[in-house]
Each structure stands twice: as structure tokens, then as C-alpha cells.
Coordinates of C-alpha atoms and ligand atoms in Angstrom, one line a residue:
X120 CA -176.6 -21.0 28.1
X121 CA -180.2 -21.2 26.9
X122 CA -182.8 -18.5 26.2
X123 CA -186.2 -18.9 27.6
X124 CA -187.9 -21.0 25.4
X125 CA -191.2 -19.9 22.7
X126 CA -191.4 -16.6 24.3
X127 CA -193.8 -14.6 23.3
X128 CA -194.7 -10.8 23.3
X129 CA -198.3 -10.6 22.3
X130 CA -200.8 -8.8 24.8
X131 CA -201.9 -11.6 27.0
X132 CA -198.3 -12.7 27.8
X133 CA -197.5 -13.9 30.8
X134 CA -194.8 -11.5 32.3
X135 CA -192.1 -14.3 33.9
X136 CA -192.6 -17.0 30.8
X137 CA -190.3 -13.9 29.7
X138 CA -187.8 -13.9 31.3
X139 CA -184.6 -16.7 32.2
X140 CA -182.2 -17.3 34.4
X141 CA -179.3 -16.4 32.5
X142 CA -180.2 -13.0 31.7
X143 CA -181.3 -12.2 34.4
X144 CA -177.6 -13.0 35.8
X145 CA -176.1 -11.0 32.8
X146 CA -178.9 -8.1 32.7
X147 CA -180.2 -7.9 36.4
X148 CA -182.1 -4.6 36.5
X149 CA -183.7 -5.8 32.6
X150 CA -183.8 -3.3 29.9
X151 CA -186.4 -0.6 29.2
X152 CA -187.0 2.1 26.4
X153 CA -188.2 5.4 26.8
X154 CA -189.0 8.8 25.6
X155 CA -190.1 8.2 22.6
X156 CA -190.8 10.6 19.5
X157 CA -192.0 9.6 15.9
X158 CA -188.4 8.4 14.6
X159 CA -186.5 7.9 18.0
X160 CA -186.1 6.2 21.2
X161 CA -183.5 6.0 24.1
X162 CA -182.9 1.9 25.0
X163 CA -181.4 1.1 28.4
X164 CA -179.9 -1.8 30.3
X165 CA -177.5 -2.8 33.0
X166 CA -174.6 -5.4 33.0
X167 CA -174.0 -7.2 35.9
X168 CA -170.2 -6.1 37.2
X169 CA -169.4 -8.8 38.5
X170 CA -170.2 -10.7 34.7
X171 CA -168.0 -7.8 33.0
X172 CA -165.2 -7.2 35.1
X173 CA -164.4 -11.0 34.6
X174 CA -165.5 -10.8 30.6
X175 CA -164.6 -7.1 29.4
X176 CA -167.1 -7.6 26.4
X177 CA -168.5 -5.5 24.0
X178 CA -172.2 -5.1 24.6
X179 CA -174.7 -5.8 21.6
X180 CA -177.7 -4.5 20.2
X181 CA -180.1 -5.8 18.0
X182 CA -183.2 -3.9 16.6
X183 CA -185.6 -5.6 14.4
X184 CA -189.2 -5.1 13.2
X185 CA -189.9 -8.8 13.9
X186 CA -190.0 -10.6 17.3
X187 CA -188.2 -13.6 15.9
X188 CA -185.3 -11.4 15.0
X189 CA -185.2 -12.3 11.5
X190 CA -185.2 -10.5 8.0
X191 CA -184.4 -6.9 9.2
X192 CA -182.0 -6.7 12.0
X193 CA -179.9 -3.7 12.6
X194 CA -177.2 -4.6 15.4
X195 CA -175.4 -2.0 17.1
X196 CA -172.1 -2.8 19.2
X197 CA -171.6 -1.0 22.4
X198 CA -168.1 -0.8 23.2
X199 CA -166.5 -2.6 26.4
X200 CA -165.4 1.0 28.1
X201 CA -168.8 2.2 27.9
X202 CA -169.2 -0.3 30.3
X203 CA -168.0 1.0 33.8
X204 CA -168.0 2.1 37.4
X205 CA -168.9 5.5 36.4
X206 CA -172.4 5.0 35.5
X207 CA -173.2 1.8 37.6
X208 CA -172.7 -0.5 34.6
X209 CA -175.8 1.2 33.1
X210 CA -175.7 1.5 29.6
X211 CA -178.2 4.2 27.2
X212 CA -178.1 3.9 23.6
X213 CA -180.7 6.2 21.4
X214 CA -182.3 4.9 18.3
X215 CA -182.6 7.2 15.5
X216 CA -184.3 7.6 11.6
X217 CA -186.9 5.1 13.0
X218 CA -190.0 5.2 10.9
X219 CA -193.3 6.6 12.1
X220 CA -195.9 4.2 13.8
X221 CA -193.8 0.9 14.0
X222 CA -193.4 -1.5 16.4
X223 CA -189.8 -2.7 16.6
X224 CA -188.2 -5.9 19.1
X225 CA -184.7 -5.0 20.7
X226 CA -182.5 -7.0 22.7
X227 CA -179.1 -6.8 24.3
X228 CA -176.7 -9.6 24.2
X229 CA -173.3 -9.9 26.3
X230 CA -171.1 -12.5 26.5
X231 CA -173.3 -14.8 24.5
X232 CA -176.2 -14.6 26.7
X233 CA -179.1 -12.5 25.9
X234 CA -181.4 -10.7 27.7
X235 CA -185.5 -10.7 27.6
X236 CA -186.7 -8.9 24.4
X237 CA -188.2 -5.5 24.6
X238 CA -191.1 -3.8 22.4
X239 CA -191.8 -0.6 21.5
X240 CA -194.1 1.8 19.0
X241 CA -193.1 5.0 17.4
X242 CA -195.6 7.6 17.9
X243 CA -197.8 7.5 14.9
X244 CA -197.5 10.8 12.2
X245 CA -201.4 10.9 12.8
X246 CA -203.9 9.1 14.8
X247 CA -207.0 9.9 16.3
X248 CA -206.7 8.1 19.4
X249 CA -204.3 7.4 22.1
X250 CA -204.0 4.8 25.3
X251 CA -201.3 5.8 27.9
X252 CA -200.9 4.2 31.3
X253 CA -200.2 6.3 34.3
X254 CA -198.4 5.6 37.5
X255 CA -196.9 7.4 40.5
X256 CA -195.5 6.5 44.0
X257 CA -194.1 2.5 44.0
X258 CA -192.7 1.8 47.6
X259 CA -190.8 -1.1 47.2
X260 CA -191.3 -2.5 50.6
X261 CA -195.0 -1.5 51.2
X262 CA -196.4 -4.3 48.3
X263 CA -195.7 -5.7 45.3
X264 CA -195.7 -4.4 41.9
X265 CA -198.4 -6.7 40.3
X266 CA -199.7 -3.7 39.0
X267 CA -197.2 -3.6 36.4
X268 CA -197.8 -7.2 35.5
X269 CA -201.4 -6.0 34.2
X270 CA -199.8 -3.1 32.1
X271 CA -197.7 -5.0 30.9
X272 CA -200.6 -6.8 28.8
X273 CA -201.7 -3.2 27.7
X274 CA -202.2 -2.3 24.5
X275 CA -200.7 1.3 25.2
X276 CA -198.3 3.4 23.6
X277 CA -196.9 4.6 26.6
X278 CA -196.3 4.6 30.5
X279 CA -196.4 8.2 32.3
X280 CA -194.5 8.1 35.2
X281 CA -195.5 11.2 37.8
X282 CA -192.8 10.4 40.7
X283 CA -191.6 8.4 43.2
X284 CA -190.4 5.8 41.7
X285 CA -188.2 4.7 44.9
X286 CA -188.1 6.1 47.8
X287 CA -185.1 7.4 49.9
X288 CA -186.7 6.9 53.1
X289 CA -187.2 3.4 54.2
X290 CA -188.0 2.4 58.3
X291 CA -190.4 -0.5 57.9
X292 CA -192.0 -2.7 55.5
X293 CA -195.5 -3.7 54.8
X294 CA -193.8 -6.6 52.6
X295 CA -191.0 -8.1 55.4
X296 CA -188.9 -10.0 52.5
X297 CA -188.7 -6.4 50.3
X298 CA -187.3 -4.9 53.5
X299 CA -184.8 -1.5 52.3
X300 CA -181.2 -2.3 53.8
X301 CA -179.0 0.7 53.0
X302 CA -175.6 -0.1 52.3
X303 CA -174.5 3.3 54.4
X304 CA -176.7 1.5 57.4
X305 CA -179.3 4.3 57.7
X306 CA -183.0 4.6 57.5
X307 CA -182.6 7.0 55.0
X308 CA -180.4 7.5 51.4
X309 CA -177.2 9.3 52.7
X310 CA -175.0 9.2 49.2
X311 CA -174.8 7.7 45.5
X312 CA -174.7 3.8 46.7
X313 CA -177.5 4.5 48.4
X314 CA -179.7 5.7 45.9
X315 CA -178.0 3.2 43.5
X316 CA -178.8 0.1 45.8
X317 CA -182.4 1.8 45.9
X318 CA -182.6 2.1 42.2
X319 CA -181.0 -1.8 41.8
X320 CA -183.4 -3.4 44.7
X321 CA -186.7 -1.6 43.0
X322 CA -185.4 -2.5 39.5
X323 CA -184.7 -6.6 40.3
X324 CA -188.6 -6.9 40.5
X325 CA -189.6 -8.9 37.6
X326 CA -192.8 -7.4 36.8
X327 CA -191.6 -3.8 37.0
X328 CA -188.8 -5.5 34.2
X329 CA -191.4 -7.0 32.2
X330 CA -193.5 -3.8 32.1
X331 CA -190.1 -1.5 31.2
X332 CA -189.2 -4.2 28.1
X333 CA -192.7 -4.1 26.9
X334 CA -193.7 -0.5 27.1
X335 CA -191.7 3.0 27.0
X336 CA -192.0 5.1 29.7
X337 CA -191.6 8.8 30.0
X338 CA -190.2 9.3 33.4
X339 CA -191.0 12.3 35.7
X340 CA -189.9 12.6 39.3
X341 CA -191.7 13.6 42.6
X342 CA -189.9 14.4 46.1
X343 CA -188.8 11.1 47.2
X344 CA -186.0 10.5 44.3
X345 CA -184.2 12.9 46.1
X346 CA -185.8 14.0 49.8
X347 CA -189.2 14.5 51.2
X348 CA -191.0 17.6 50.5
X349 CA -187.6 19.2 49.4
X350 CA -188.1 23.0 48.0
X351 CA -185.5 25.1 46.6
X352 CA -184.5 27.9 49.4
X353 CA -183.6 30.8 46.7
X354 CA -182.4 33.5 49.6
X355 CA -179.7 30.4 50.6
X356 CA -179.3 29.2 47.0
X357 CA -179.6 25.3 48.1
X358 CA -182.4 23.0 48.9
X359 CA -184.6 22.9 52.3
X360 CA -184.8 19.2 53.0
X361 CA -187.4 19.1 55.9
X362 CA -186.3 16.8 59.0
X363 CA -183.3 15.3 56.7
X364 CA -179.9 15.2 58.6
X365 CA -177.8 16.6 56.1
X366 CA -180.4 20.1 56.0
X367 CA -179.1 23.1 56.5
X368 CA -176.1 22.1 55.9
X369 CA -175.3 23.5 52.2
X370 CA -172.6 21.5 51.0
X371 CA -174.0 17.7 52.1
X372 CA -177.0 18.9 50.8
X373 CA -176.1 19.8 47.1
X374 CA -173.7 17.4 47.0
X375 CA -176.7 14.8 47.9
X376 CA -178.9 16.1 45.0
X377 CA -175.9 15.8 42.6
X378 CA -175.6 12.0 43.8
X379 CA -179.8 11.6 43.2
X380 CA -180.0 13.2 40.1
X381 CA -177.2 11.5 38.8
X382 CA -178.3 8.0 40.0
X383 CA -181.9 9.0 38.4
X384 CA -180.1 9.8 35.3
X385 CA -178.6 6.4 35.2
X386 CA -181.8 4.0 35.9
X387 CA -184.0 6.1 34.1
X388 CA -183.8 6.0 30.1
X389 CA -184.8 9.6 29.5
X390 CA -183.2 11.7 26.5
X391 CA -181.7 14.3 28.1
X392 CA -178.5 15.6 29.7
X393 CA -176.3 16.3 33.2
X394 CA -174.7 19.5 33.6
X395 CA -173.4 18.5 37.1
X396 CA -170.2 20.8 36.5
X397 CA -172.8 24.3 36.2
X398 CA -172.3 26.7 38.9
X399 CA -176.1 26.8 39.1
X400 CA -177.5 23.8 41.0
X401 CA -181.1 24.3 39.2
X402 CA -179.1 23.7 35.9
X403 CA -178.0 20.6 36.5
X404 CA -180.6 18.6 34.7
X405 CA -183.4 19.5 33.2
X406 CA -186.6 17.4 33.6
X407 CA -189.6 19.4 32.1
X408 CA -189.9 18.7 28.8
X409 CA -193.1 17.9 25.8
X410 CA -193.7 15.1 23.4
X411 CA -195.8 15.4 20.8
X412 CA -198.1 12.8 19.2
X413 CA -198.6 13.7 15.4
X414 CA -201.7 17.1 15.4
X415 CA -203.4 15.1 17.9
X416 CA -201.7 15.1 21.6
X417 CA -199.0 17.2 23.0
X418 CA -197.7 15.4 26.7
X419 CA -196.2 18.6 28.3
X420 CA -194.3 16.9 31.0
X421 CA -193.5 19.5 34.2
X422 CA -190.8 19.3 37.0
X423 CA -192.9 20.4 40.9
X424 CA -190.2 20.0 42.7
X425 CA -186.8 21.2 41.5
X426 CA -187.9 24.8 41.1
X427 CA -190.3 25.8 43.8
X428 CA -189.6 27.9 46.6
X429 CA -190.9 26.9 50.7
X430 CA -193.9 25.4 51.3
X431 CA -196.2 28.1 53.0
X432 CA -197.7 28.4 56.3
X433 CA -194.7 26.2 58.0
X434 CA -197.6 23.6 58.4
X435 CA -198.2 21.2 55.5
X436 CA -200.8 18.7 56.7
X437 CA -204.4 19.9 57.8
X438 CA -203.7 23.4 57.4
X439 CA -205.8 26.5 58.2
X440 CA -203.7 28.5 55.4
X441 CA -201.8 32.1 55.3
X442 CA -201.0 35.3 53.3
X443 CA -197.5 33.5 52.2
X444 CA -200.1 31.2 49.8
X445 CA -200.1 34.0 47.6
X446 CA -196.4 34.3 47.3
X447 CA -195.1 31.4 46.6
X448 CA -194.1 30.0 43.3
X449 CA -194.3 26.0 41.8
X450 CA -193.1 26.1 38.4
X451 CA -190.3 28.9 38.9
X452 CA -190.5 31.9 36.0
X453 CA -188.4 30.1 33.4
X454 CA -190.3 26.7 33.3
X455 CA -193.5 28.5 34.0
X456 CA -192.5 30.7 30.5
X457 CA -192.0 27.7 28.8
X458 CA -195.2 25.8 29.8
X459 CA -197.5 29.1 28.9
X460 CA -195.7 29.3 25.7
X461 CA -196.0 25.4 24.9
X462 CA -199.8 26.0 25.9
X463 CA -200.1 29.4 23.4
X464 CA -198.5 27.7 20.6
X465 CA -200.5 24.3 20.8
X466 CA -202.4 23.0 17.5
X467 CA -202.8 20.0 18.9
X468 CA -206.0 18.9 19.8
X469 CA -205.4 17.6 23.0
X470 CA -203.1 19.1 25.9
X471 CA -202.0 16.4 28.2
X472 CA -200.4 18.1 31.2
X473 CA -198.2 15.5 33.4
X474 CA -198.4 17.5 36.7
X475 CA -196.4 15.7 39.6
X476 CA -199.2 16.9 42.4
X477 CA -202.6 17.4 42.8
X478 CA -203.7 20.8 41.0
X479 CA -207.4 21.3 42.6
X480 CA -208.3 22.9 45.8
X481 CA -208.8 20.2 48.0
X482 CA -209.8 21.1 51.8
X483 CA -211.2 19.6 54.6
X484 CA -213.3 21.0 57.8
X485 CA -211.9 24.2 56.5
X486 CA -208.2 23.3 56.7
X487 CA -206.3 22.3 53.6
X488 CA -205.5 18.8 53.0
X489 CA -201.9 19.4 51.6
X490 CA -199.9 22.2 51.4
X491 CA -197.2 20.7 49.2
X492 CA -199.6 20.3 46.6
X493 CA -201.2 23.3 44.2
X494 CA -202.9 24.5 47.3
X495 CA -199.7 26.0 48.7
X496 CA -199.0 28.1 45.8
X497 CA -202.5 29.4 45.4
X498 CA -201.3 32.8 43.7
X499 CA -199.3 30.7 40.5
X500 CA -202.3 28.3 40.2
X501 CA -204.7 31.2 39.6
X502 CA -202.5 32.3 37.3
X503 CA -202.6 29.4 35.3
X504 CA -206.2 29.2 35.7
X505 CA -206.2 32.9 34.3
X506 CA -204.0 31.9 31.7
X507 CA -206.1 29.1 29.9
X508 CA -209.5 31.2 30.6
X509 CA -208.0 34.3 28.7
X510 CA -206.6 32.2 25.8
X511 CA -209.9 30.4 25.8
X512 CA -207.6 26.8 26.2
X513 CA -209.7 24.4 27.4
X514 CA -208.3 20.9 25.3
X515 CA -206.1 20.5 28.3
X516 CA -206.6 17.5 30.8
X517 CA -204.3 17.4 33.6
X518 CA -202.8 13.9 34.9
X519 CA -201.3 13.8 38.1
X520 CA -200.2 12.0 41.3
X521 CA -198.5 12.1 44.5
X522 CA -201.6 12.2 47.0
X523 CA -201.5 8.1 48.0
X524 CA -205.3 8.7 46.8
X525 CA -207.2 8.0 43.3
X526 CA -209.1 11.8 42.1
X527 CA -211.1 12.8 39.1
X528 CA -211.7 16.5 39.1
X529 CA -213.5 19.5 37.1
X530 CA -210.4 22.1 37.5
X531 CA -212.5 25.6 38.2
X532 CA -211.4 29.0 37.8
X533 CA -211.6 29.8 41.0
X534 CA -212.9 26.4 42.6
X535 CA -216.6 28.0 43.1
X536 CA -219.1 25.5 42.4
X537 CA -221.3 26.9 40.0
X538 CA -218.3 28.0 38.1
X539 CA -217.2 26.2 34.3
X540 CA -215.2 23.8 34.1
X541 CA -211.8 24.7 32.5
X542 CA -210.5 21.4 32.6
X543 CA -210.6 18.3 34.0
X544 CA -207.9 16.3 36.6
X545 CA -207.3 12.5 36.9
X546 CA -205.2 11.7 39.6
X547 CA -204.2 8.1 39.7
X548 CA -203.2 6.2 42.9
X549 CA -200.3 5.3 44.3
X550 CA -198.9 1.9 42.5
X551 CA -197.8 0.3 46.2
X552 CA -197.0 3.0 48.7
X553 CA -199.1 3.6 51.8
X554 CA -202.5 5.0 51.3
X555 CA -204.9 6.6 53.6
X556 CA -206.9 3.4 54.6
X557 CA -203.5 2.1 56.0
X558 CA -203.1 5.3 58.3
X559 CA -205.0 6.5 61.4
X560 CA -205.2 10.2 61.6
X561 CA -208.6 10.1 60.0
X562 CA -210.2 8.8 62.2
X563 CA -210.5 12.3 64.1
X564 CA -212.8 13.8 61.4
X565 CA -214.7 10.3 60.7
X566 CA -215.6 6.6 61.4
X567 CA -214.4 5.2 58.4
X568 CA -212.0 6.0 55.3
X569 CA -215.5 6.0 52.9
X570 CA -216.9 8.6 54.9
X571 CA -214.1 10.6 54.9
X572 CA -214.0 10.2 50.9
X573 CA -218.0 11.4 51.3
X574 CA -217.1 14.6 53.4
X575 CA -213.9 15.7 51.2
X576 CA -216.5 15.1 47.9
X577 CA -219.1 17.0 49.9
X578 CA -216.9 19.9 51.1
X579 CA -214.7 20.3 47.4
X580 CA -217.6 20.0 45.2
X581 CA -215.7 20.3 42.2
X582 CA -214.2 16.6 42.9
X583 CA -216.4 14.4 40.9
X584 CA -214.4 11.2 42.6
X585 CA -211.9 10.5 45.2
X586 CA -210.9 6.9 46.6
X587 CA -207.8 6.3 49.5
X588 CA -208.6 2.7 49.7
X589 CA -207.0 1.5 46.7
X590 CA -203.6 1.1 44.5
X591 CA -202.9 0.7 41.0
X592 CA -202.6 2.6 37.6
X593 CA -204.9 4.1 35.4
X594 CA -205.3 4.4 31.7
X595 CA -206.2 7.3 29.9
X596 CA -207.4 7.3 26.3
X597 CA -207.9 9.9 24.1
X598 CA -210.4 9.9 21.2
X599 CA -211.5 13.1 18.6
X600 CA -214.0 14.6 21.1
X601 CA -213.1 12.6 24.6
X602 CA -210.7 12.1 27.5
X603 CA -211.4 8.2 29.2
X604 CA -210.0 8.0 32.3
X605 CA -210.2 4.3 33.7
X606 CA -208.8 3.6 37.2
X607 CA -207.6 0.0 38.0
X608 CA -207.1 -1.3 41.5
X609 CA -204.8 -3.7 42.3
X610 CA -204.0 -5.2 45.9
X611 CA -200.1 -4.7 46.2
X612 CA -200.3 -7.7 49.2
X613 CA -200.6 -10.2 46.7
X614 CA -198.8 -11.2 43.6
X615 CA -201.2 -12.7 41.8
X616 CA -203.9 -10.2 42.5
X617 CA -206.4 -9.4 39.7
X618 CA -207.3 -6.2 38.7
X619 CA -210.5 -4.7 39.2
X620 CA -211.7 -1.7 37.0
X621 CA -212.4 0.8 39.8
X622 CA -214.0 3.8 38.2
X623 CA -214.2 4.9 34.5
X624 CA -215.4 8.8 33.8
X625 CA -215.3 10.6 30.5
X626 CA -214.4 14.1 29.5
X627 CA -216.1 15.6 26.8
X628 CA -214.1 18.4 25.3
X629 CA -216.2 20.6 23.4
X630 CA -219.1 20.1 26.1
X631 CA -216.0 21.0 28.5
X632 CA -218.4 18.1 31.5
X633 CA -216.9 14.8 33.0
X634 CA -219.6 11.8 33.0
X635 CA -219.0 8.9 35.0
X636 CA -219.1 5.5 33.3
X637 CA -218.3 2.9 35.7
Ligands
LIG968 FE1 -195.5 9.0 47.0

């Protein structure tokens, strides 16, 4: 079996002269690193079943600081039981005593064949700058990921991912030949195969590989990996999974989230761990967790969905709002500790909060956009808001996703317009999944998609920029004194699409003001 030949991991490579037939046979999902720190990483693949149950191999390693593997290579052997049934043939492995600021080349082999190589950096001891892509929401079967092929030619040291990376709901398909079959037959992810084919189907697409071998990616998660617009129901003790046929219905329903999280667990190389045996279903993993970059950047990385109680106001599209606004919580008192001390305690000079939904006030005709966002726990956002004002914390920028829509906003205390600016919000769009211009509902309040951007600008002055029309990522980079926030576009319909450089603002910290560049 031979390896793709002269391949070649510099920036301007082209994603598939990566990859070859054979390991894509052997590794079929690719390999990815993630969560990174200064002197470790987590590394990831998949075996094929069908290759091991015929083989029974061992699985190897091999970590180098050169891309031709030669000089210094460290090879670790994975041992053949590792292998198995009980975690979908996926295979984690974390790196430790790395040094500081290094970019090292991994590979796995099995069976003789090898799979693509991977790259990743350390996080540098010190630095006084930072480029990290963010990306939320990729329905498979609403466009292709050609996104991913531009980050993939980055220079970044790592992807954010705020949430829904697949989706358990699948009826239709922008993209007919990425149709979602479900092995149970439904519309919708009934049990673990499910999620596992979802997880396998999302993961065969070769530029989402190429991007996961050549970047580390934090993963977050949004509703989707497990239900739509699920919140925790603490009077029952399970989750409320609106319009889903198992809700209501306690035991389908936890065991469900045991089979998500796990499956999420298994795809996803984070460095953390399952406690599916606790008695208490919000113990059983533990998402929310902080990174930090040398003095200069702390990533605090926060779970929306696992710990919040009911969305208010029973309505959560285009509502007028009610008293239970005030009541309800997001972050749930334990994380919400957590993130208030992380905040307290921060020397860094830069807070990058990784916030699954959008955080400002966002309204339209008087009705609010979205309840399961920030507006529907009104009472806990001003308490954050509080929170930063009173500890005078304003080298926080907030990163976020979820709304289908690109945003850059000036976070007010109180969304008044004249108020200071405590911090500022970049929302990137959604990397595939259905966006506003692909939907008619607008068209009640306005002619066309642009004016509607115009009117929600007009009517939430605080939102320097908001586009529904697009896809893509964006990249945020972090000097001394500024936060650069540049969005890409990317049309999912076409797999060679270019990207266009959409909008570019700039925060400046000390003058706490967003300019727009582009
Ligand atoms: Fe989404």
C-alpha cells in the first residue's frame, strides 16, 4: 500500500493532495488533535472495524517535530483491546511534557498503512498575539464544508467550536447526495447508532478531516448534539426536549442524553471525562472548562445548554416577553461561580469568553428575536453585566454562535444606547446550516433579508453589524491593545467556492470602541 506521495503541510496546501486512498480505508473519520495547553494535547482517530476485526493490530503513534518524520520521533503503541465496539473504534491518546511553542507532526499507522499527518502548536509561554478561527452550526446536508478547506490554510493556533457540529434532526437536504439516512429509520436521532452514524457521515467529509489534522480544535456544544432547544426541567430532574418523541417521558429521555454525550465524547478529542454511572444526570460530563495562553489570553469556554432551566414565555421566536425573563437561569449557580471566579482571578490581558448563543439584546418591532438566546434569561445576563462593571473587567470579548446570522456587537450594561461599552460580541455565522435568506418568515416585517438586517441594526443600536445572507468562519486575532474580528463568507453550494472577506471590525481595549475596517 502506498502513501500519498510529496505531501505537504505548509499553509497554502491543498487539502485532498493530503489525503490517499488507503488511509482513508484504514482511518475513515481522519485524525484530529485538540485541547491544547502549553506541554499537552489529546490526539484522536478511528479505525475502520471492518480493517480491525479482520487484523486485531496494535495501533501506532508517531510524534515528531519534523514533517518528514525523521531525527526525533517518539512512537507510542496503542494496544489492539483499546480498539473496540465500546467506543466505536475511536481511539484518544494525550501527549504530555511537550515543550512550549512547538509545532510537532503526528501520524497513526495500523496495519502497515498510515494515515494523513496531523500538525499542531503548543500554546506559546508568552506571546503578544493570537489568531483563532471560530465556527458554529455545520449541517451536513444543507452545503458543503469548503469552509474548512480555507482554515485549513490558516496560520492559527486554534479552532473554536461554539456548537452544532451535527445535527440530530435531519428531514431534507439542501445538498441531495449528503442526504441524513438514520440507521433507526427516523427523521430524527433516536439512540447511540444514530448519533454515531451522524458523527461518522459528518466526519467522512474530507475537508472537515483536513482542517481537524492541521489545526486543534477546542470543542464546545450547542442544542443540536443532543435535541433542539433542550433545557434542563429541575422540578422533574430530566431534560424538556421540545416537540421530540421521547419528551416527557423520563427514562428515554436520559437514557438518550447518556447515548449523545457519550457518542460526543467519542468523536470529539477533548480532555476530559464521563461519569455516566453518577446519580446526577448534570454530572455526567463536564463541558465548561478555560485554557490559558501564557499572561496574554485566557479562552473561558462555557456550557448554555446542559444547565439551564425552561425557556421563558412558552414562545421562543418573535416574542413579546414576560415576568419569567427575570427568573430564569443560563449558566446554573455552580458553573456561573466558576466563570465569575475565572473572570475575578484573571491576569491575563485578554478574556476570551466562548459563549454558545448570542449574549446582546437583540429585538425586533418590539418582540424579541430569540428567546433561547441571552434574551430569555434577562435577570442572569444583567448579572453578568453587573459583575464585569463592578470589578471594572472590561479585557473581555465574547465569541459566540448559534443565531444562523454573522453579528458584531458593543455589549451595554443595560443595552441603552448612550450607555459604555463593557465589551464587545462577535458572532460568527453558521459554517453550512440554513440561514435567514434561505427562510420566508421575514418577509412579514420587510421586502428583503438587507432590509431586515437595516431595521434589526436600527431598532438594537448597540449592534454595530449583522448579516443572515452568508456562511463561513471568522478569525479573531488578538494583539497588546486590539481584538480583530474578520468574517469570511463562503457559499456552502459549491466546493470550490472562494472566500470572500466579509467584514473586518476592530476592538480597541483601553479605548473600550469597535471600528469597522472592512
Ligand atoms: Fe445551529
Amino acid at each position: 500500500m502506498l502513501l500519498a506521495a510529496s505531501i505537504s503541510l505548509s499553509l497554502n496546501t491543498d487539502a485532498f493532495s493530503l489525503l490517499s486512498e488507503d488511509s482513508f480505508s484504514v482511518f475513515p473519520q481522519g485524525i484530529a488533535s485538540g485541547d491544547p495547553t502549553e506541554n499537552s494535547i489529546v490526539l484522536w482517530t478511528r479505525v475502520n472495524p471492518d480493517v480491525h476485526r479482520k487484523l486485531k493490530k496494535k495501533l501506532k503513534l508517531y510524534v515528531s517535530d519534523s514533517l518528514e518524520f525523521s531525527g526525533n520521533v517518539k512512537t507510542f503503541d496503542i494496544s489492539s483491546e483499546m480498539i473496540s465496539s465500546v467506543n466505536d473504534y475511536t481511539v484518544r491518546f494525550k501527549l504530555r511534557r511537550l515543550i512550549p511553542g512547538k509545532t510537532y507532526y503526528y501520524r497513526f499507522e495500523y496495519g502497515g498503512v498510515r494515515s494523513i499527518p496531523g500538525r499542531f502548536k503548543t500554546f506559546p509561554k508568552n506571546t503578544d498575539s493570537i489568531s483563532i478561527a471560530v465556527v458554529t452550526c455545520q449541517h451536513y446536508a444543507d452545503g458543503y464544508y469548503t469552509a474548512y478547506r480555507h482554515i485549513s490554510k490558516k496560520d492559527i493556533q486554534f479552532v473554536v467550536h461554539l456548537g452544532d457540529q451535527i445535527y440530530e434532526v435531519s428531514k431534507f437536504a439542501k445538498i441531495p447526495e449528503r442526504k441524513i439516512k438514520f440507521p433507526s429509520g427516523e427523521y430524527i436521532a433516536m439512540d447511540i447508532e444514530d448519533y454515531r452514524y451522524l458523527y461518522r457521515t459528518y466526519l467522512s467529509d474530507k475537508d472537515y478531516q483536513v482542517a481537524r489534522a492541521l489545526h486543534p480544535f477546542i470543542y464546545l456544544w450547542d442544542d443540536h448534539e443532543f435535541a433542539n432547544d433542550y433545557a434542563f426541567d429541575y422540578r422533574k430532574g430530566y431534560w424538556n426536549l421540545p416537540n421530540h418523541p421521547y419528551n416527557k417521558n423520563r427514562n428515554r429521555v436520559l437514557e438518550l442524553r447518556k447515548a449523545a454525550i457519550k457518542v460526543w465524547y467519542e468523536y470529539s478529542p477533548v480532555d476530559m471525562h464521563l461519569n455516566l454511572s453518577d446519580k446526577n444526570p448534570l454530572r455526567w460530563i463536564k463541558v465548561y472548562r478555560s485554557f490559558n495562553v501564557g499572561n496574554f489570553m485566557q479562552l473561558i469556554c462555557t456550557d448554555e445548554r446542559s444547565y439551564r432551566n425552561i425557556q421563558p414565555c412558552k414562545k421562543i421566536f418573535l416574542s413579546k416577553g414576560c415576568e419569567e425573563q427575570l427568573k430564569t437561569n443560563m449558566l446554573g449557580n455552580t458553573q456561573k461561580l466558576w466563570f465569575f471566579k475565572k473572570l475575578k482571578n484573571s491576569t491575563f490581558l485578554w478574556n476570551v469568553w466562548a459563549n454558545e448563543v448570542l449574549f446582546s439584546k437583540l429585538k425586533v418591532f418590539d418582540l424579541y428575536y430569540k428567546l433561547d438566546t441571552w434574551d430569555g434569561y434577562i435577570k442572569e445576563r444583567e448579572e453578568i453585566l453587573d459583575f464585569l462593571k463592578k470589578n471594572r473587567i472590561f479585557n473581555t470579548v465574547i465569541i459566540s454562535g448559534d443565531l444562523h446570522a454573522a453579528v458584531v456587537s458593543n455589549v451595554k450594561y443595560r443595552f441603552k444606547k448612550d450607555e459604555e461599552t463593557i465589551c464587545p460580541e462577535f458572532m460568527t455565522p453558521a459554517l453550512s446550516s440554513i440561514n435567514l435568506s434561505e427562510r420566508k418568515w421575514w418577509k412579514r416585517f420587510s421586502k428583503s433579508v438587507e432590509l431586515f438586517e437595516s431595521l434589526q441594526k436600527f431598532q438594537n443600536p448597540w449592534i454595530e453589524y449583522i448579516n443572515h445572507r452568508i456562511w463561513g468562519y471568522s478569525i479573531l486575532h488578538l494583539t497588546n491593545e486590539t481584538a480583530r474580528f474578520t468574517i469570511f463568507s463562503v457559499n456552502k453550494y459549491r466546493k470550490d467556492s472562494p472566500e470572500r472577506k466579509e467584514a473586518e471590525f476592530v476592538y480597541h481595549r483601553l479605548k473600550r470602541e469597535i471600528n469597522r475596517l472592512l
